[in-house]
DNA sequence: ATGAAAGCGCTAACAG
DNA sequence: CTGTTAGCGCTTTCAT
């Protein structure tokens, strides 16, 4: 196995210099067509493959972008990355992947690793553990694009792509009201995250807008899981003031709610149930679960777009875009009275 | 914003040479502890971050590995990549991601792009379109590790990681037999792919081993989808010789089968139903779907392991490992008489 | 234990 | 239209 061919080999073969070869390969207009043709032919003949490492070292641009997400096991993140890769590939970028596993330590390490690999920028969604976001500051200092999505830090002052969670809460509630439900409860998480807080705000606003009373007793703060859903539904249905509809913090929780309601022979849509996330199972359970779609694909595309805009401008942090994606209400059986 | 610090800056600061700095940073035993300490301190002071590009260019090793999959939207692939990244990260490797979108053309381009990025090797699962696999040969020629998983090409003669599909078919069938089902049908795809063919072979073998008749009429060849499942179940239940259990080619098809059976008031497990893949929804539908798990995590780990073994050996293609993962029967309501 | 210097493969400023 | 040459940041052989 002989060594890989370089532009020197092409140059030698044609009795020209490497600069000519380099220019020919990069299709400079100053190179004669004849030379270009010869170069490309010889390149093919020698089985030449460019070493992007070398050009990157020289130019300082790797055309590689780092993506940090908590975990690819979470379908939402996989889909976001799917679209990021699709869009950025077409723009000549490669994706270097890093999972934080919901740990700040890993996240810090991810930024470090990616930066050492000289990525041209980073698109990230923060780990749940992350509070101090100073490790992301480095990118701003280096004037390298950083785009945050879904789990973002407002204070970081970088471009973000998020779902309009307020609106998501509002729309879920409004949908239930439109279906005729009047006493709407909310099973959510205690987790201190603006995502969940904003949904509750939207919920309250929708109630207020429709002259329905906001009762703190109808908001159950716990965790988000099937078990938490069962627990929340049980608690709500045992109370004096039974709700006629329940909004669950995510689809798993909604599933738990439905299971409990079925046991109580209050199968939705008798009691309305709506979740958040539009998990793959949501359309297949019985009854089908109405839910708010997170628009993962759109988010990915928006991230890629934001990134491209930043790269294109000489000062990436000149004007900071905050893209807010509209949530989508998916109406299914569980809320269709 | 001043330029990034290099080993030259550290050297200058300490009045030593770059070679010493380089050796100190790489913890060579020939460097005195005092020097090392000084170097590390100055590195920190100057906010030094190594440029891996430069060392890669020199050493020829990027510690980056390319992963090509059809789509991250397919949860199975996302989970495999999840574990590949987890394992390889601990071994100092980064993951460069490429999606083929089930197109050979993209796949070819992926290999090219990744090779130009000088990856140390590639882990891939082929697109459904791929028949000619010569684009993968390059890696062998360059003696760079290539590991294929799930959708592999036997003729390529490279390490592979696959599920034992024969056994998967066998176990699904045997499970049904053990549950007392005696007339077992199979709804599968016409697609020419050894995966599906082997499952049918396993099915037939299990029937034979238990003195049950193999009837070609009980095997429905169509597509794999909810619709195909409905169609298959309908066809089977209308026939003279009605099965008492149905194996579906994947969980979506199984879902269709279940829906049709419910309509016919033959709700499983009255008629047994088992699928393949263990999709996230399978545990949540009613009745819960028994299925064969594809062991995505194990596959990812096995891929990473195979890759590491290849990298470690001077001749990666000396002995070619074929890892076969045992399928796992997930028993749920749909087969529990 | 440390230094000097060549070179990985490519680009680009300068020269002609 | 093409050649010369320095250099991107790091590693490593050969000296000392």
XYZ file of C-alpha atoms (C1' of nucleotides) in Angstrom:
706
model
C 0.000 0.000 0.000
C 1.636 3.156 -1.197
C 1.187 6.428 0.642
C -1.700 8.701 -0.120
C -1.215 11.161 -2.932
C -0.848 14.861 -2.126
C -0.880 17.924 -4.275
C 2.901 17.531 -4.491
C 2.449 14.268 -6.332
C 0.085 15.881 -8.763
C 2.494 18.775 -9.229
C 5.440 16.514 -9.855
C 3.502 14.407 -12.323
C 2.593 17.480 -14.342
C 5.794 19.429 -13.850
C 4.011 22.352 -12.322
C 4.034 23.709 -8.773
C 1.803 22.940 -5.837
C 0.325 26.386 -5.804
C -0.951 25.891 -9.313
C -2.373 22.560 -8.330
C -3.994 24.020 -5.241
C -5.505 26.820 -7.248
C -6.677 24.481 -9.964
C -8.369 22.202 -7.455
C -10.055 25.183 -5.891
C -11.138 26.317 -9.301
C -9.444 29.694 -9.312
C -10.290 31.795 -12.322
C -6.646 32.638 -12.869
C -5.820 29.091 -13.869
C -6.134 28.066 -17.496
C -8.733 25.509 -18.351
C -6.099 23.268 -19.818
C -4.171 23.180 -16.555
C -7.297 22.609 -14.550
C -8.267 19.726 -16.749
C -4.836 18.185 -16.454
C -4.833 18.615 -12.695
C -8.223 17.044 -12.209
C -7.320 14.145 -14.427
C -4.077 13.491 -12.641
C -5.846 13.855 -9.316
C -8.249 11.141 -10.315
C -5.483 9.014 -11.735
C -3.467 9.228 -8.530
C -6.569 8.684 -6.472
C -6.011 11.971 -4.777
C -8.139 12.860 -1.782
C -7.662 16.247 -0.163
C -6.544 16.406 3.428
C -8.979 18.864 4.938
C -6.944 18.897 8.103
C -4.128 20.697 6.384
C -6.323 23.321 4.802
C -8.175 23.796 8.060
C -4.942 24.305 9.914
C -4.016 26.942 7.433
C -7.337 28.690 7.079
C -8.516 28.375 10.644
C -11.881 27.086 9.417
C -12.758 23.432 9.836
C -16.261 23.526 8.407
C -17.136 21.358 11.334
C -19.669 22.303 13.927
C -20.114 20.778 17.341
C -23.505 19.755 18.638
C -24.036 19.118 22.334
C -27.226 17.492 23.545
C -28.133 15.709 26.755
C -28.776 12.371 25.060
C -29.537 10.921 21.671
C -31.819 8.466 23.401
C -34.300 11.285 23.798
C -36.088 11.197 20.496
C -36.624 14.934 20.407
C -32.888 15.594 20.355
C -32.253 12.941 17.737
C -34.776 14.586 15.444
C -33.358 18.055 16.022
C -29.886 16.801 15.163
C -31.332 15.039 12.166
C -32.472 18.317 10.672
C -29.412 20.237 11.770
C -27.251 17.737 9.929
C -29.465 17.790 6.852
C -29.323 21.550 6.512
C -25.712 22.074 7.488
C -24.469 19.252 5.279
C -25.842 21.136 2.314
C -23.862 24.134 3.444
C -20.642 22.202 3.578
C -20.528 21.575 7.317
C -19.911 18.388 9.244
C -21.363 17.566 12.637
C -19.262 16.590 15.602
C -21.528 15.023 18.199
C -21.254 15.251 21.958
C -23.679 13.969 24.594
C -23.655 15.573 28.023
C -25.705 12.823 29.663
C -27.425 15.553 31.659
C -24.199 16.351 33.488
C -22.585 19.805 33.665
C -19.190 18.255 33.994
C -19.613 16.425 30.709
C -21.023 19.516 29.134
C -17.981 21.546 30.134
C -15.799 18.817 28.790
C -17.798 18.766 25.588
C -17.190 22.446 24.955
C -13.519 21.942 25.649
C -13.185 18.919 23.378
C -15.063 20.532 20.545
C -13.071 23.714 20.810
C -9.826 21.766 20.745
C -11.115 20.089 17.616
C -11.385 23.645 16.288
C -15.069 23.532 15.437
C -16.348 26.642 13.722
C -19.174 26.906 16.230
C -21.483 25.018 18.561
C -25.183 24.309 18.718
C -26.269 23.062 22.105
C -29.114 22.220 24.419
C -28.176 22.413 28.060
C -28.158 19.595 30.563
C -30.800 19.794 33.262
C -28.035 20.075 35.812
C -26.506 23.174 34.249
C -26.928 26.389 36.198
C -23.617 28.151 35.770
C -23.156 28.618 32.048
C -19.740 30.248 32.045
C -18.242 27.400 30.036
C -20.270 28.634 27.094
C -18.879 32.144 27.401
C -15.625 31.025 25.817
C -17.328 30.822 22.462
C -18.476 34.397 22.644
C -15.005 35.464 23.642
C -13.583 33.674 20.622
C -16.327 35.180 18.481
C -17.399 31.696 17.485
C -21.095 31.126 16.882
C -23.051 29.506 19.703
C -26.711 28.711 19.253
C -28.748 27.355 22.132
C -32.011 25.523 21.632
C -34.874 24.253 23.754
C -33.017 24.277 27.033
C -31.472 27.696 26.915
C -30.068 30.289 29.283
C -31.588 33.705 28.776
C -28.735 35.419 30.580
C -26.099 34.088 28.261
C -27.176 36.514 25.597
C -26.637 34.267 22.585
C -29.029 33.305 19.798
C -31.659 30.831 20.888
C -34.299 28.646 19.329
C -37.151 27.715 21.591
C -40.717 26.626 21.559
C -43.170 29.252 22.694
C -43.962 27.467 25.933
C -46.288 30.136 27.146
C -48.293 29.738 24.002
C -48.087 25.965 24.287
C -49.708 26.142 27.708
C -52.201 28.648 26.437
C -53.177 26.615 23.391
C -53.515 23.366 25.309
C -55.836 25.085 27.751
C -57.762 26.928 25.097
C -58.265 23.727 23.158
C -59.805 22.087 26.214
C -62.018 25.099 26.820
C -63.127 25.048 23.192
C -64.071 21.406 23.622
C -66.371 22.411 26.452
C -64.241 21.511 29.456
C -64.618 24.000 32.265
C -62.618 22.841 35.252
C -59.118 22.246 33.976
C -56.296 20.913 36.157
C -52.553 20.816 35.448
C -50.110 18.093 36.509
C -46.581 19.454 36.138
C -43.119 19.319 37.631
C -41.536 21.193 40.490
C -38.453 21.510 38.315
C -37.212 25.089 38.143
C -37.138 25.548 34.423
C -38.677 28.344 32.474
C -40.125 25.826 30.032
C -42.520 24.425 32.579
C -43.120 27.710 34.317
C -44.139 29.389 31.084
C -46.588 26.652 30.250
C -48.329 27.177 33.546
C -48.407 30.904 32.879
C -50.022 30.267 29.512
C -52.531 27.976 31.180
C -53.486 30.632 33.681
C -53.758 33.274 31.004
C -56.077 31.116 28.924
C -58.303 30.479 31.925
C -58.402 34.172 32.716
C -59.161 35.087 29.104
C -62.167 32.782 29.198
C -63.473 33.901 32.562
C -62.558 30.654 34.255
C -61.288 30.673 37.795
C -57.607 29.954 38.404
C -57.315 27.585 41.357
C -53.861 26.818 42.688
C -55.293 23.619 44.161
C -55.793 22.337 40.619
C -52.085 22.549 39.867
C -50.183 19.498 41.034
C -46.422 19.924 41.284
C -44.482 16.673 41.276
C -42.371 14.864 38.717
C -42.992 13.903 35.120
C -43.503 10.186 34.567
C -46.222 7.616 34.156
C -46.208 7.125 37.882
C -46.474 10.829 38.591
C -49.368 11.000 36.166
C -51.236 8.244 37.987
C -50.552 9.914 41.280
C -51.648 13.323 40.072
C -54.858 12.040 38.513
C -55.670 10.067 41.620
C -55.163 13.050 43.851
C -57.229 15.307 41.624
C -60.135 12.895 41.299
C -60.276 12.229 45.025
C -60.611 15.899 45.817
C -63.860 17.742 46.390
C -63.488 19.893 43.353
C -62.981 17.308 40.626
C -61.620 18.615 37.329
C -63.250 17.655 34.052
C -59.967 17.877 32.154
C -56.277 17.445 32.942
C -53.223 18.904 31.259
C -50.155 16.769 31.851
C -46.574 18.089 31.813
C -45.512 15.588 29.184
C -46.921 12.617 27.296
C -45.600 10.054 29.755
C -47.358 11.817 32.563
C -50.460 12.044 30.400
C -50.260 8.306 29.861
C -50.229 7.767 33.613
C -53.197 10.076 33.955
C -55.104 8.134 31.329
C -54.318 4.807 32.942
C -55.627 6.020 36.285
C -58.734 7.547 34.725
C -59.496 4.299 32.963
C -59.283 2.488 36.280
C -61.703 5.005 37.720
C -63.968 4.429 34.720
C -63.579 7.987 33.617
C -61.935 7.099 30.315
C -61.043 10.144 28.242
C -62.518 12.094 26.604
C -65.044 11.838 29.453
C -62.320 13.565 31.384
C -60.229 15.435 28.827
C -56.487 14.768 28.767
C -53.757 16.517 26.827
C -49.985 16.148 27.056
C -46.829 17.806 25.749
C -44.211 16.454 23.342
C -46.094 14.292 20.863
C -44.087 11.186 21.658
C -44.204 8.401 19.118
C -46.506 6.325 21.277
C -49.055 9.075 21.772
C -50.935 8.408 18.577
C -51.155 4.707 19.276
C -52.408 4.387 22.809
C -56.097 3.983 23.589
C -57.610 6.487 23.630
C -55.180 8.380 21.363
C -53.569 11.198 23.239
C -54.037 14.810 22.223
C -50.800 16.662 22.709
C -48.683 19.685 21.896
C -46.036 18.966 19.300
C -42.546 20.286 19.984
C -41.682 20.769 16.332
C -38.283 19.156 16.599
C -37.592 19.361 12.863
C -38.438 23.017 12.688
C -36.186 23.657 15.646
C -33.308 21.906 13.976
C -33.746 23.885 10.804
C -33.976 27.115 12.773
C -30.781 26.286 14.662
C -28.946 25.590 11.449
C -30.271 28.792 9.934
C -29.279 30.871 12.929
C -25.835 29.336 12.816
C -25.415 30.094 9.138
C -26.466 33.680 9.689
C -23.887 34.073 12.415
C -21.116 32.561 10.346
C -21.998 34.824 7.473
C -21.739 38.028 9.479
C -18.334 39.386 10.368
C -19.470 39.940 13.942
C -21.630 36.934 14.852
C -22.922 38.529 18.033
C -23.881 41.821 16.453
C -27.578 41.149 16.377
C -28.759 38.221 18.415
C -31.687 36.270 17.007
C -34.215 34.618 19.257
C -36.302 32.273 17.189
C -39.519 31.208 18.814
C -41.295 28.275 17.252
C -45.059 28.073 17.340
C -46.328 25.000 19.164
C -48.785 22.803 17.337
C -51.912 21.338 18.906
C -52.410 17.727 17.880
C -56.044 16.880 18.421
C -56.835 13.244 19.078
C -59.423 11.194 20.933
C -58.461 12.088 24.483
C -59.938 15.552 24.192
C -62.657 14.976 21.589
C -65.913 15.005 23.479
C -9.394 39.886 21.437
C -5.818 38.643 21.319
C -4.877 35.585 19.341
C -5.035 32.166 20.878
C -1.991 31.022 22.772
C 0.191 28.300 21.281
C 3.030 26.272 22.688
C 5.343 28.966 21.340
C 3.817 31.471 23.715
C 4.343 29.140 26.618
C 7.911 28.494 25.527
C 8.690 32.170 25.201
C 7.183 32.943 28.573
C 9.381 30.342 30.227
C 12.465 30.782 28.114
C 12.474 27.180 27.000
C 11.806 25.618 23.599
C 8.602 24.351 22.087
C 9.821 20.796 22.086
C 10.122 20.913 25.841
C 6.681 22.415 26.142
C 5.222 19.804 23.848
C 6.832 17.018 25.827
C 5.774 18.503 29.121
C 2.177 18.815 28.002
C 2.249 15.223 26.853
C 3.744 14.212 30.156
C 6.946 12.696 28.859
C 9.033 11.015 31.529
C 12.178 12.751 30.322
C 10.917 16.120 31.462
C 11.617 17.265 34.981
C 8.707 17.724 37.310
C 9.664 21.313 37.856
C 9.457 22.090 34.150
C 6.198 20.262 33.799
C 4.714 22.212 36.648
C 5.870 25.482 35.186
C 4.521 24.584 31.769
C 1.114 23.589 33.048
C 0.865 26.709 35.119
C 1.799 28.959 32.259
C -0.569 27.069 29.984
C -3.390 27.802 32.362
C -2.281 31.389 32.797
C -2.231 31.978 29.055
C -5.488 30.153 28.634
C -3.815 27.712 26.331
C -5.960 25.260 24.421
C -4.257 22.709 22.217
C -4.983 22.740 18.517
C -5.723 19.073 17.820
C -5.731 19.819 14.130
C -2.013 20.453 14.178
C -1.155 17.322 16.100
C -3.478 15.289 13.912
C -1.816 16.607 10.812
C 1.507 15.569 12.180
C 0.547 12.213 13.663
C -1.949 11.151 11.046
C -4.435 10.258 13.789
C -7.461 12.462 14.364
C -9.100 10.443 17.133
C -12.272 11.091 15.264
C -14.478 8.393 13.894
C -17.186 8.719 11.314
C -20.606 7.206 11.813
C -22.952 6.779 8.867
C -26.573 5.856 9.436
C -29.672 6.146 7.275
C -31.434 8.579 9.608
C -31.334 9.750 13.171
C -35.094 9.959 13.032
C -35.163 6.200 13.312
C -34.959 5.698 17.028
C -32.950 2.508 16.724
C -30.078 4.322 15.031
C -30.167 7.175 17.502
C -29.801 4.731 20.362
C -26.977 2.843 18.670
C -25.118 6.104 18.134
C -25.854 7.044 21.705
C -23.909 4.065 22.991
C -21.197 4.302 20.367
C -20.531 7.855 21.474
C -20.619 6.949 25.145
C -18.049 4.201 24.775
C -15.788 5.882 22.261
C -15.760 9.165 24.140
C -14.204 7.346 27.077
C -11.554 6.085 24.724
C -10.697 9.538 23.507
C -12.624 9.483 20.256
C -15.016 11.997 18.808
C -17.958 11.196 16.559
C -18.459 12.759 13.173
C -22.031 12.147 12.112
C -23.361 11.529 8.623
C -26.875 10.582 7.527
C -27.365 8.811 4.221
C -31.130 9.389 4.121
C -31.433 5.895 2.627
C -29.611 6.990 -0.511
C -26.494 5.313 -1.916
C -25.366 8.541 -3.422
C -25.351 10.227 -0.040
C -23.682 7.226 1.457
C -20.871 7.382 -1.069
C -20.541 11.059 -0.380
C -20.478 10.371 3.325
C -17.537 8.017 3.032
C -15.738 10.569 0.907
C -16.408 13.474 3.261
C -15.418 11.527 6.333
C -12.255 10.277 4.720
C -11.285 13.781 3.691
C -11.815 14.785 7.301
C -9.220 12.095 8.015
C -11.351 10.045 10.362
C -9.533 7.120 11.947
C -12.300 4.769 10.896
C -15.993 4.421 10.140
C -18.939 2.652 11.724
C -21.884 2.393 9.389
C -25.270 0.902 8.720
C -26.121 0.742 5.047
C -28.945 2.522 3.286
C -31.732 0.297 2.024
C -30.839 1.390 -1.486
C -27.255 0.202 -1.285
C -26.371 -2.850 -3.328
C -22.928 -2.104 -4.667
C -20.718 -1.573 -1.660
C -17.477 -0.711 -3.397
C -17.384 2.733 -1.826
C -16.667 1.020 1.467
C -13.715 -0.869 0.029
C -11.577 2.257 0.204
C -11.366 1.913 3.936
C -9.995 -1.582 3.694
C -7.472 -0.421 1.141
C -6.336 2.309 3.490
C -6.313 -0.173 6.322
C -8.704 1.981 8.245
C -11.245 0.239 10.465
C -14.736 -0.184 9.085
C -17.434 -1.770 11.193
C -20.862 -2.449 9.751
C -23.924 -2.981 11.905
C -27.503 -4.124 11.490
C -27.706 -3.526 7.749
C -24.522 -5.174 6.637
C -23.032 -6.673 3.515
C -21.707 -10.156 4.077
C -19.548 -10.016 0.960
C -17.634 -6.985 2.081
C -15.672 -9.070 4.516
C -15.407 -6.536 7.311
C -16.355 -6.826 10.971
C -20.090 -6.737 11.549
C -22.490 -6.431 14.433
C -25.927 -7.857 13.822
C -28.903 -9.221 15.587
C -29.404 -12.956 15.235
C -32.475 -12.624 13.078
C -32.879 -16.317 12.585
C -32.986 -16.721 16.317
C -35.319 -13.740 16.612
C -37.798 -15.481 14.337
C -37.277 -18.722 16.143
C -37.772 -17.260 19.602
C -40.883 -15.321 18.637
C -42.402 -18.489 17.258
C -41.298 -20.656 20.135
C -42.711 -18.175 22.616
C -46.103 -18.395 20.936
C -45.935 -22.190 20.880
C -45.028 -22.214 24.548
C -48.062 -20.081 25.248
C -50.212 -22.757 23.642
C -50.764 -21.245 20.218
C -50.749 -23.859 17.493
C -51.545 -22.228 14.181
C -49.108 -19.415 13.794
C -49.125 -17.010 10.859
C -46.471 -14.487 9.788
C -47.064 -11.069 8.222
C -43.794 -9.867 6.712
C -42.325 -7.867 3.862
C -41.449 -8.776 0.328
C -38.274 -6.744 0.781
C -35.193 -8.685 -0.242
C -33.164 -8.352 2.875
C -31.518 -11.121 4.789
C -32.890 -9.673 8.026
C -36.450 -10.522 7.131
C -35.603 -13.705 5.310
C -33.750 -15.067 8.298
C -36.643 -14.365 10.608
C -38.939 -16.402 8.429
C -36.369 -19.186 8.403
C -36.281 -19.138 12.178
C -40.045 -19.226 12.258
C -40.152 -22.271 10.032
C -37.463 -23.999 12.041
C -39.348 -23.453 15.277
C -42.534 -24.852 13.784
C -40.660 -27.877 12.508
C -38.947 -28.442 15.832
C -42.322 -28.565 17.516
C -44.004 -30.794 14.960
C -46.191 -28.029 13.645
C -46.980 -27.858 9.983
C -45.361 -25.147 7.898
C -47.988 -23.633 5.621
C -46.875 -21.126 3.007
C -50.431 -19.804 2.953
C -49.928 -18.538 6.480
C -47.089 -16.281 5.426
C -48.305 -12.950 4.076
C -45.759 -10.986 2.075
C -46.515 -7.299 1.756
C -45.110 -4.182 3.348
C -44.471 -3.209 6.935
C -46.837 -0.591 8.303
C -49.977 -0.225 10.333
C -51.984 -0.484 7.154
C -50.188 -3.604 6.018
C -50.825 -5.114 9.423
C -54.551 -4.479 9.158
C -54.587 -5.883 5.688
C -52.635 -8.989 6.651
C -54.755 -9.716 9.700
C -57.917 -9.248 7.705
C -56.759 -11.587 4.999
C -55.693 -14.216 7.482
C -58.878 -14.128 9.523
C -61.089 -14.336 6.443
C -59.401 -17.502 5.265
C -60.581 -21.008 5.910
C -57.629 -21.924 8.034
C -57.658 -19.140 10.638
C -54.470 -18.737 12.646
C -54.619 -18.470 16.427
C -51.515 -16.273 16.550
C -49.800 -13.787 14.247
C -46.174 -12.721 14.087
C -45.788 -9.283 12.563
C -42.675 -8.079 10.747
C -42.323 -5.056 12.973
C -44.217 -3.329 15.770
C -46.073 -0.960 13.475
C -47.392 -3.896 11.515
C -48.251 -5.629 14.784
C -50.179 -2.531 15.804
C -52.206 -2.755 12.617
C -52.836 -6.423 13.260
C -54.067 -5.664 16.759
C -56.358 -2.898 15.563
C -57.962 -5.216 13.027
C -58.292 -8.036 15.545
C -59.995 -5.722 18.009
C -62.486 -4.785 15.321
C -63.138 -8.455 14.727
C -63.561 -8.901 18.484
C -60.617 -11.198 18.649
C -58.613 -8.926 20.930
C -55.196 -10.353 21.810
C -54.205 -12.475 23.569
C -57.278 -14.348 22.275
C -55.340 -14.298 19.037
C -51.680 -13.999 19.995
C -49.682 -11.168 18.460
C -45.977 -10.487 18.612
C -43.894 -7.892 16.776
C -40.254 -6.989 16.186
C -38.300 -3.912 17.344
C -39.735 -2.997 20.730
C -40.725 0.477 19.668
C -41.354 2.958 22.453
C -45.094 2.774 21.954
C -45.261 -1.021 22.200
C -45.414 -1.110 25.952
C -48.136 1.478 26.089
C -50.773 0.345 23.624
C -53.735 -1.757 24.692
C -53.161 -4.629 24.907
C -49.423 -4.187 25.450
C -47.513 -5.674 22.589
C -45.112 -8.559 23.077
C -42.114 -8.061 20.839
C -38.524 -8.916 20.071
C -36.105 -6.288 21.273
C -33.350 -5.229 18.880
C -30.864 -4.452 21.612
C -29.749 -1.165 20.135
C -27.555 -0.269 23.106
C -25.762 -3.577 23.031
C -25.197 -3.159 19.330
C -23.658 0.246 19.847
C -21.351 -1.038 22.521
C -20.359 -3.985 20.349
C -19.607 -1.673 17.414
C -17.431 0.514 19.581
C -15.669 -2.509 20.978
C -15.033 -3.978 17.557
C -13.677 -0.661 16.417
C -11.340 -0.382 19.372
C -10.054 -3.883 18.752
C -9.304 -3.040 15.157
C -7.525 0.183 16.028
C -5.460 -1.640 18.591
C -4.175 -4.277 16.184
C -1.491 -3.351 13.692
C -3.431 -5.075 10.946
C -7.107 -4.242 11.550
C -8.356 -6.770 9.051
C -6.269 -9.643 10.337
C -9.071 -11.395 12.124
C -12.538 -10.210 11.288
C -15.048 -10.298 14.118
C -18.693 -10.953 13.488
C -20.621 -10.095 16.606
C -24.081 -11.540 16.735
C -26.365 -10.127 19.376
C -28.966 -12.317 20.994
C -32.500 -11.055 20.485
C -34.601 -10.600 23.574
C -38.221 -11.681 23.868
C -40.299 -9.044 25.612
C -43.386 -10.753 26.941
C -46.436 -8.562 27.371
C -50.199 -8.910 27.272
C -50.650 -9.592 23.565
C -49.320 -13.130 23.892
C -50.233 -13.916 27.491
C -53.157 -16.276 27.346
C 16.761 16.946 30.756
C 16.472 20.091 26.963
C 17.305 22.302 22.267
C 17.349 22.726 17.005
C 15.161 21.849 13.062
C 12.506 19.336 9.723
C 8.046 18.393 8.171
C 2.729 16.861 8.211
C -0.437 18.924 3.478
C -2.219 22.852 2.210
C -2.876 28.102 1.286
C -1.730 32.721 -0.027
C 1.065 36.849 -0.302
C 4.316 38.351 -3.311
C 6.774 38.141 -7.461
C 7.141 37.610 -12.183
C -1.325 32.513 -15.902
C 2.199 30.335 -12.855
C 6.203 29.923 -9.475
C 8.515 30.819 -4.811
C 8.213 30.708 -0.225
C 6.683 31.222 4.408
C 3.836 29.401 7.759
C -0.638 27.263 10.217
C 0.610 24.506 15.472
C 2.377 20.602 16.720
C 5.556 16.254 17.040
C 9.799 13.994 16.822
C 14.490 12.673 15.416
C 18.897 13.802 16.272
C 22.040 16.334 18.972
C 23.993 17.983 23.179
